[in-house]
Tab-separated table of C-alpha atoms in Angstrom:
chain	number	residue	atom	x	y	z
A	27	MET	CA	38.242	59.558	-32.936
A	28	SER	CA	37.583	62.423	-30.429
A	29	LEU	CA	37.754	61.903	-26.677
A	30	ARG	CA	33.985	62.765	-26.406
A	31	THR	CA	33.120	60.002	-29.044
A	32	SER	CA	35.249	57.528	-27.287
A	33	LEU	CA	33.583	58.242	-23.914
A	34	SER	CA	30.112	58.003	-25.425
A	35	MET	CA	30.894	54.610	-26.994
A	36	ALA	CA	32.316	53.287	-23.705
A	37	LEU	CA	29.162	54.421	-21.841
A	38	LEU	CA	26.906	52.631	-24.415
A	39	LEU	CA	28.986	49.508	-24.165
A	40	ALA	CA	28.792	49.552	-20.371
A	41	VAL	CA	24.941	49.973	-20.531
A	42	GLY	CA	24.731	47.132	-23.018
A	43	LEU	CA	26.770	44.829	-20.918
A	44	THR	CA	24.734	45.710	-17.847
A	45	GLY	CA	21.561	44.935	-19.787
A	46	CYS	CA	22.912	41.575	-20.920
A	47	SER	CA	23.936	40.822	-17.300
A	48	ASN	CA	20.499	41.545	-16.034
A	49	GLN	CA	18.905	39.441	-18.733
A	50	SER	CA	21.145	36.530	-17.875
A	51	SER	CA	20.288	36.944	-14.203
A	52	ASP	CA	16.527	37.048	-14.983
A	53	SER	CA	16.894	33.973	-17.093
A	54	THR	CA	18.682	32.106	-14.451
A	55	ASN	CA	16.104	33.101	-11.810
A	56	GLY	CA	13.337	32.094	-14.064
A	57	SER	CA	14.888	28.745	-14.685
A	58	ALA	CA	15.490	28.200	-10.924
A	59	SER	CA	11.862	29.042	-10.094
A	60	ALA	CA	10.636	26.460	-12.586
A	61	GLU	CA	13.224	23.678	-11.849
A	62	THR	CA	11.937	20.090	-11.349
A	63	THR	CA	11.772	18.494	-7.943
A	64	VAL	CA	12.198	14.692	-8.395
A	65	LEU	CA	10.479	12.397	-5.846
A	66	ARG	CA	11.708	8.840	-5.641
A	67	PHE	CA	8.823	6.530	-5.042
A	68	SER	CA	9.613	2.892	-3.988
A	69	HIS	CA	7.045	0.128	-3.694
A	70	PHE	CA	7.077	-3.651	-3.639
A	71	TRP	CA	4.425	-4.283	-6.389
A	72	PRO	CA	5.720	-5.553	-9.777
A	73	ALA	CA	5.933	-2.965	-12.548
A	74	THR	CA	3.258	-4.920	-14.518
A	75	SER	CA	0.797	-5.126	-11.553
A	76	SER	CA	-2.538	-3.367	-11.828
A	77	ILE	CA	-1.780	-0.963	-8.961
A	78	SER	CA	1.454	0.095	-10.699
A	79	THR	CA	0.016	0.537	-14.141
A	80	GLU	CA	-3.528	1.705	-13.265
A	81	VAL	CA	-2.930	3.729	-10.082
A	82	PHE	CA	0.568	4.734	-9.292
A	83	GLU	CA	1.792	5.625	-12.827
A	84	PRO	CA	-1.298	7.703	-13.806
A	85	TRP	CA	-1.164	9.338	-10.454
A	86	ALA	CA	2.458	10.337	-10.935
A	87	LYS	CA	1.723	11.582	-14.542
A	88	GLN	CA	-1.222	13.645	-13.329
A	89	ILE	CA	0.866	15.371	-10.664
A	90	GLU	CA	3.659	16.132	-13.111
A	91	GLU	CA	1.187	17.559	-15.650
A	92	GLU	CA	-0.620	19.656	-13.141
A	93	SER	CA	2.629	21.062	-11.729
A	94	ASN	CA	3.792	21.909	-15.286
A	95	GLY	CA	6.731	19.608	-14.745
A	96	ARG	CA	7.918	21.052	-11.493
A	97	LEU	CA	7.109	17.734	-9.738
A	98	LYS	CA	8.261	14.517	-11.156
A	99	ILE	CA	7.799	11.152	-9.495
A	100	GLU	CA	10.246	8.449	-10.340
A	101	MET	CA	8.937	4.913	-9.820
A	102	TYR	CA	10.934	2.076	-8.399
A	103	PRO	CA	8.723	-0.994	-8.397
A	104	SER	CA	9.466	-4.478	-7.058
A	105	ALA	CA	11.204	-3.012	-3.964
A	106	GLY	CA	13.854	-1.575	-6.232
A	107	LEU	CA	15.015	1.191	-3.878
A	108	SER	CA	14.018	-0.127	-0.527
A	109	LYS	CA	13.210	-3.583	0.841
A	110	ALA	CA	9.563	-4.320	1.239
A	111	ASP	CA	9.691	-4.510	4.973
A	112	VAL	CA	11.581	-1.264	5.580
A	113	THR	CA	9.984	0.969	2.959
A	114	TYR	CA	7.985	3.106	5.417
A	115	GLU	CA	11.110	3.672	7.609
A	116	SER	CA	13.133	4.519	4.481
A	117	ALA	CA	10.636	7.192	3.670
A	118	VAL	CA	10.808	8.498	7.273
A	119	LYS	CA	14.669	8.634	7.163
A	120	GLY	CA	14.675	10.230	3.681
A	121	THR	CA	16.422	7.335	1.901
A	122	ILE	CA	13.448	7.499	-0.435
A	123	ASP	CA	10.945	10.338	-0.792
A	124	ILE	CA	7.729	8.304	-1.112
A	125	GLY	CA	7.070	4.741	-0.207
A	126	SER	CA	4.217	2.197	-0.270
A	127	GLN	CA	4.212	-0.635	2.206
A	128	ALA	CA	1.880	-3.273	3.652
A	129	HIS	CA	1.500	-2.551	7.385
A	130	GLY	CA	1.905	-6.233	8.206
A	131	TYR	CA	5.429	-6.306	6.997
A	132	THR	CA	6.630	-4.619	10.191
A	133	SER	CA	4.912	-6.491	12.999
A	134	GLY	CA	3.990	-4.353	15.940
A	135	ARG	CA	4.747	-0.991	14.171
A	136	PHE	CA	1.093	-0.092	13.290
A	137	PRO	CA	-0.865	-2.163	15.907
A	138	LEU	CA	-3.954	0.097	15.932
A	139	THR	CA	-4.144	0.419	12.166
A	140	GLN	CA	-4.117	-3.327	11.779
A	141	ILE	CA	-7.313	-3.652	13.766
A	142	ALA	CA	-8.986	-2.816	10.457
A	143	GLU	CA	-7.553	-6.088	9.136
A	144	LEU	CA	-9.685	-8.262	11.449
A	145	PRO	CA	-12.335	-10.497	9.929
A	146	GLY	CA	-15.797	-9.235	9.355
A	147	LEU	CA	-14.914	-5.600	8.884
A	148	SER	CA	-14.501	-5.407	5.086
A	149	ASN	CA	-15.631	-7.538	2.074
A	150	THR	CA	-13.955	-5.443	-0.690
A	151	ALA	CA	-10.827	-3.470	-1.279
A	152	THR	CA	-12.874	-0.306	-1.677
A	153	GLN	CA	-14.448	-0.827	1.724
A	154	MET	CA	-11.126	-1.634	3.372
A	155	GLY	CA	-9.414	1.496	1.847
A	156	CYS	CA	-12.272	3.686	3.027
A	157	ILE	CA	-12.141	2.287	6.572
A	158	LEU	CA	-8.368	2.947	6.793
A	159	GLN	CA	-8.625	6.470	5.308
A	160	THR	CA	-11.549	7.348	7.635
A	161	LEU	CA	-9.674	6.174	10.729
A	162	TYR	CA	-6.634	8.170	9.693
A	163	GLU	CA	-8.523	11.335	8.814
A	164	ASP	CA	-10.636	11.294	12.110
A	165	GLY	CA	-7.486	10.924	14.121
A	166	THR	CA	-8.131	7.439	15.451
A	167	ILE	CA	-4.897	5.962	14.139
A	168	ALA	CA	-3.014	9.161	13.051
A	169	SER	CA	-0.513	8.977	16.047
A	170	GLU	CA	1.102	6.050	14.347
A	171	TYR	CA	2.274	8.231	11.457
A	172	GLU	CA	3.594	11.413	13.177
A	173	ASP	CA	7.060	10.788	11.662
A	174	SER	CA	5.819	10.895	8.069
A	175	HIS	CA	3.415	12.714	5.778
A	176	VAL	CA	0.757	10.166	4.783
A	177	LEU	CA	-0.564	10.741	1.275
A	178	PHE	CA	-3.165	7.998	1.276
A	179	MET	CA	-4.191	4.715	2.841
A	180	TYR	CA	-5.477	1.854	0.813
A	181	GLY	CA	-6.631	-1.710	1.318
A	182	ALA	CA	-6.419	-4.917	-0.610
A	183	GLY	CA	-9.412	-7.206	-1.124
A	184	PRO	CA	-10.081	-10.011	1.427
A	185	GLY	CA	-7.250	-12.498	1.689
A	186	SER	CA	-8.070	-16.084	0.708
A	187	LEU	CA	-6.041	-19.349	1.082
A	188	HIS	CA	-4.156	-20.571	-1.950
A	189	THR	CA	-2.296	-23.901	-1.783
A	190	THR	CA	-0.174	-26.169	-3.981
A	191	ASN	CA	-1.066	-29.672	-3.120
A	192	LYS	CA	-4.083	-29.713	-0.819
A	193	LEU	CA	-7.568	-28.168	-0.829
A	194	ILE	CA	-8.558	-26.565	2.524
A	195	ARG	CA	-12.239	-26.970	3.308
A	196	THR	CA	-12.151	-26.661	7.124
A	197	PRO	CA	-9.593	-25.480	9.649
A	198	GLU	CA	-8.908	-29.160	10.349
A	199	ASP	CA	-7.363	-29.423	6.865
A	200	MET	CA	-4.718	-26.725	7.780
A	201	LYS	CA	-3.236	-28.687	10.636
A	202	GLY	CA	0.488	-29.260	10.042
A	203	MET	CA	0.575	-26.965	7.008
A	204	ARG	CA	2.984	-24.040	6.669
A	205	ILE	CA	1.083	-20.985	5.480
A	206	ARG	CA	2.630	-17.646	4.542
A	207	ARG	CA	1.025	-14.958	6.665
A	208	PRO	CA	0.986	-11.345	5.579
A	209	SER	CA	0.489	-9.850	9.075
A	210	ALA	CA	0.090	-10.535	12.730
A	211	VAL	CA	-3.695	-10.432	12.399
A	212	ALA	CA	-3.734	-13.159	9.698
A	213	GLY	CA	-0.979	-15.092	11.570
A	214	ASP	CA	-3.072	-15.340	14.802
A	215	ILE	CA	-6.001	-16.698	12.733
A	216	ILE	CA	-3.833	-19.162	10.795
A	217	GLU	CA	-2.245	-20.327	14.103
A	218	SER	CA	-5.754	-20.651	15.670
A	219	ALA	CA	-6.715	-23.009	12.772
A	220	GLY	CA	-3.751	-25.256	13.571
A	221	ALA	CA	-1.311	-24.257	10.833
A	222	SER	CA	2.157	-22.743	11.198
A	223	PRO	CA	2.245	-19.086	10.027
A	224	VAL	CA	5.457	-18.137	8.116
A	225	GLY	CA	6.492	-14.499	7.652
A	226	LEU	CA	7.610	-13.787	4.080
A	227	PRO	CA	7.642	-10.591	1.951
A	228	ALA	CA	5.431	-10.801	-1.145
A	229	ASN	CA	8.472	-10.814	-3.432
A	230	ASP	CA	9.814	-14.040	-1.905
A	231	MET	CA	6.635	-16.070	-2.117
A	232	TYR	CA	6.981	-17.550	-5.620
A	233	THR	CA	10.287	-19.183	-5.001
A	234	SER	CA	9.223	-20.220	-1.440
A	235	LEU	CA	6.230	-22.112	-2.870
A	236	GLN	CA	8.398	-23.656	-5.600
A	237	ARG	CA	10.837	-24.986	-3.101
A	238	GLY	CA	8.272	-26.146	-0.580
A	239	VAL	CA	9.298	-23.697	2.083
A	240	VAL	CA	5.564	-23.056	2.518
A	241	ASP	CA	2.509	-25.112	1.500
A	242	GLY	CA	0.362	-22.145	0.712
A	243	LEU	CA	-0.357	-18.573	1.495
A	244	SER	CA	-3.035	-16.142	2.458
A	245	PHE	CA	-3.343	-13.502	-0.245
A	246	PRO	CA	-5.899	-11.331	-2.077
A	247	TRP	CA	-6.923	-12.637	-5.449
A	248	GLU	CA	-5.566	-9.704	-7.362
A	249	ALA	CA	-2.104	-10.234	-5.893
A	250	VAL	CA	-2.180	-13.886	-6.854
A	251	THR	CA	-1.859	-12.946	-10.529
A	252	ALA	CA	0.263	-9.778	-9.845
A	253	PHE	CA	2.992	-12.014	-8.291
A	254	LYS	CA	2.338	-14.963	-10.679
A	255	ILE	CA	1.290	-17.202	-7.742
A	256	ASP	CA	-1.410	-18.615	-10.022
A	257	GLU	CA	1.303	-20.464	-11.882
A	258	ILE	CA	2.038	-22.579	-8.808
A	259	THR	CA	-1.197	-22.863	-6.828
A	260	LYS	CA	-4.185	-24.891	-7.962
A	261	TYR	CA	-6.384	-25.065	-4.816
A	262	HIS	CA	-8.167	-22.079	-3.399
A	263	THR	CA	-10.328	-21.464	-0.335
A	264	HIS	CA	-12.226	-18.350	-1.073
A	265	ILE	CA	-12.719	-17.080	2.476
A	266	PRO	CA	-12.613	-13.418	3.658
A	267	PHE	CA	-10.785	-13.974	6.902
A	268	TYR	CA	-8.626	-10.882	6.886
A	269	SER	CA	-7.764	-7.849	4.729
A	270	SER	CA	-4.425	-6.216	4.284
A	271	ALA	CA	-3.808	-2.624	5.200
A	272	LEU	CA	-1.324	-0.529	3.135
A	273	MET	CA	-0.205	3.039	2.800
A	274	VAL	CA	1.607	5.571	0.719
A	275	ALA	CA	3.789	7.863	2.903
A	276	MET	CA	6.160	10.686	2.161
A	277	ASN	CA	9.181	11.999	3.936
A	278	LYS	CA	7.926	14.779	6.227
A	279	ASP	CA	10.839	17.198	5.600
A	280	LYS	CA	10.696	16.729	1.849
A	281	TYR	CA	6.936	17.551	1.850
A	282	GLU	CA	7.458	20.582	4.045
A	283	SER	CA	10.267	21.844	1.807
A	284	LEU	CA	7.904	22.132	-1.175
A	285	PRO	CA	6.312	25.446	-2.227
A	286	ASP	CA	2.654	25.726	-1.022
A	287	ASP	CA	1.270	25.402	-4.551
A	288	LEU	CA	3.112	22.069	-5.016
A	289	LYS	CA	1.901	20.817	-1.646
A	290	GLN	CA	-1.595	21.614	-2.761
A	291	ILE	CA	-1.245	19.596	-5.912
A	292	LEU	CA	-0.054	16.586	-3.872
A	293	ASP	CA	-2.873	17.073	-1.347
A	294	LYS	CA	-5.453	17.358	-4.052
A	295	HIS	CA	-4.462	14.021	-5.582
A	296	SER	CA	-4.223	12.169	-2.255
A	297	GLY	CA	-6.603	11.066	0.552
A	298	MET	CA	-9.894	9.319	0.055
A	299	ALA	CA	-10.090	9.764	-3.716
A	300	LEU	CA	-6.917	7.602	-4.096
A	301	ALA	CA	-8.088	5.156	-1.443
A	302	ASN	CA	-11.189	4.657	-3.512
A	303	LYS	CA	-9.377	4.459	-6.788
A	304	VAL	CA	-7.058	1.700	-5.538
A	305	GLY	CA	-10.103	-0.152	-4.188
A	306	GLU	CA	-11.890	0.016	-7.532
A	307	VAL	CA	-8.843	-1.394	-9.381
A	308	PHE	CA	-8.274	-4.199	-6.840
A	309	ASP	CA	-11.946	-5.213	-6.770
A	310	LYS	CA	-12.028	-5.430	-10.567
A	311	HIS	CA	-8.919	-7.522	-10.724
A	312	ASP	CA	-9.962	-9.769	-7.824
A	313	LEU	CA	-12.914	-10.811	-9.881
A	314	MET	CA	-10.822	-11.307	-12.998
A	315	ALA	CA	-8.440	-13.537	-11.027
A	316	ILE	CA	-11.167	-15.658	-9.692
A	317	GLU	CA	-12.637	-16.247	-13.196
A	318	ALA	CA	-9.069	-17.000	-14.490
A	319	ALA	CA	-8.643	-19.643	-11.785
A	320	LYS	CA	-11.924	-21.174	-12.705
A	321	ALA	CA	-11.049	-21.264	-16.415
A	322	LYS	CA	-7.715	-22.899	-15.604
A	323	GLY	CA	-9.595	-25.727	-13.810
A	324	ASP	CA	-8.382	-24.936	-10.329
A	325	GLU	CA	-10.470	-26.154	-7.370
A	326	ILE	CA	-12.204	-23.504	-5.431
A	327	VAL	CA	-14.147	-23.728	-2.104
A	328	GLU	CA	-16.441	-20.813	-1.300
A	329	ILE	CA	-16.887	-19.752	2.333
A	330	PRO	CA	-18.519	-16.286	1.976
A	331	ASP	CA	-19.521	-15.702	5.623
A	332	PRO	CA	-16.864	-17.447	7.846
A	333	LEU	CA	-17.933	-15.709	11.085
A	334	ASN	CA	-21.257	-17.561	10.728
A	335	ASP	CA	-19.732	-20.807	9.505
A	336	PRO	CA	-19.769	-23.546	12.156
A	337	ASP	CA	-16.258	-24.704	11.197
A	338	TRP	CA	-14.543	-21.350	10.826
A	339	LYS	CA	-16.274	-19.184	13.370
A	340	GLY	CA	-14.294	-20.506	16.326
A	341	PRO	CA	-10.743	-19.949	14.900
A	342	LEU	CA	-11.687	-16.525	13.539
A	343	GLU	CA	-13.121	-15.305	16.810
A	344	LYS	CA	-10.206	-16.836	18.759
A	345	GLY	CA	-7.632	-15.065	16.523
A	346	THR	CA	-9.461	-11.757	16.770
A	347	LYS	CA	-9.674	-11.936	20.600
A	348	LYS	CA	-5.920	-12.827	20.756
A	349	TYR	CA	-4.957	-9.820	18.718
A	350	LEU	CA	-7.099	-7.344	20.652
A	351	ASP	CA	-5.949	-8.820	24.009
A	352	ASP	CA	-2.327	-8.505	22.983
A	353	LEU	CA	-2.827	-4.835	22.221
A	354	LYS	CA	-4.656	-4.170	25.538
A	355	ALA	CA	-1.792	-5.865	27.381
A	356	GLN	CA	0.449	-3.146	25.895
A	357	GLY	CA	-1.793	-0.449	27.302
A	358	LEU	CA	-3.484	0.355	23.982
A	359	ASP	CA	-7.186	1.137	23.806
A	360	ALA	CA	-7.903	-1.615	21.289
A	361	ASP	CA	-11.569	-1.946	22.138
A	362	ASP	CA	-12.291	1.713	21.348
A	363	VAL	CA	-10.408	1.508	18.047
A	364	TYR	CA	-12.235	-1.691	17.154
A	365	GLU	CA	-15.594	-0.075	17.712
A	366	LYS	CA	-14.604	2.865	15.561
A	367	ALA	CA	-13.341	0.500	12.877
A	368	LYS	CA	-16.771	-1.252	12.983
A	369	ALA	CA	-18.521	2.104	12.675
A	370	ALA	CA	-16.322	3.033	9.662
A	371	SER	CA	-17.007	-0.371	8.155
A	372	ALA	CA	-20.746	0.319	8.281
A	373	ALA	CA	-20.288	3.792	6.775
A	374	CYS	CA	-18.012	2.510	4.088
A	375	LYS	CA	-20.080	-0.400	2.935
A	376	VAL	CA	-20.908	-0.355	-0.690
C-alpha cells in the first residue's frame, strides 16, 4: 500500500469517527432535552377514594400525556410520603414536590383562608372550592402561600355530625361528647355546643372511633365512605355547620426550575377548573353516601338551615364570632376577609 493511499484511508477514518462522535453527542443532547421530570405528589386521601381515582390520577395522566412524558407525577396516597398535618410544609421544604392538605390540620397557619369554612358561606363542595379559588386569585388570602406555588384550592362538602352510639338532634345532645374536629373553625362551634373537640388526622379516625377515643366526628359525607367511617357510625346529623378548605401546592423552586412550556401545562390544568372538578366529584359522592346510609338503616336528622334554626343558631353564631374575634386580636383584618368571602359565596352559588 502506497503512502498516499494510507494517508487517504486515515483521513476517511478520522472523518467517520468525527461523524459518529457528533451523532452520539446529538443523540445524547436529544435524550437530555426530552428526559422525564418526576414530581412526587403526597396526599392523605386513600388510594381508593373518589378524589384519588376521579381527580388526582386523571389529572396526573393528562399532564403526562400533554407533556409527551416529560412530566410524570408519582402518587403517594394515604399520607405515604408525608404526614397529613405537615404535607404543606413538606412541599415548601422540598421533601415532596406536590402536596395536598386540609388547612385545618395546621391550626393557625392559614387563619384568613379558614374564614371560608364558617357556617352559612357554602352549601356544596363546588361552591366552597369556588370561594377559596376566588379569594386566592383576587389576592385576599394569597399572602398565606408566598412560600409555595399553589396549583389549586378545593373544598369539601359541608361537614355533618356522625356518631356511634347517640343521635344528635340539638346542641344539648352534644354535651359531654368527644367529637373529632377537622379545624379550629369547627372546633369553636363544637365547643360552643357543649362538646369537647378532639384534633385527629383523618387517617386516625377509624381506630379512634373503634376504641372509643371519640364518640363521633364532624365530616363531609363523601369522606365518611372514603375513610370507611360508615362501617362504625350509624347516627348522622345532616347539618351544614362548616366546610373544610383544602389545597394542592407545589414546591416553589421545583416549579421555577421547569421549562416555560412545562410550567404552562401545569398552569393550564390548575386553578378554577380543578377546583370545580373536585367540587363536582365530592358533591356527587356526598349524595351517594347519604343514600347508602339510608339504605343501611342508619338514623339521619336533617337540619338544612342551622343559622335560622332556634336550637342551632346560637352556638353557630357564637363560634363564628369567637373565630373572627381571635383573628382580630392577632391584628388580622378578619372582618374585611369575611365580607369578601360572603361576596364570593354569592358569586359562586350554583
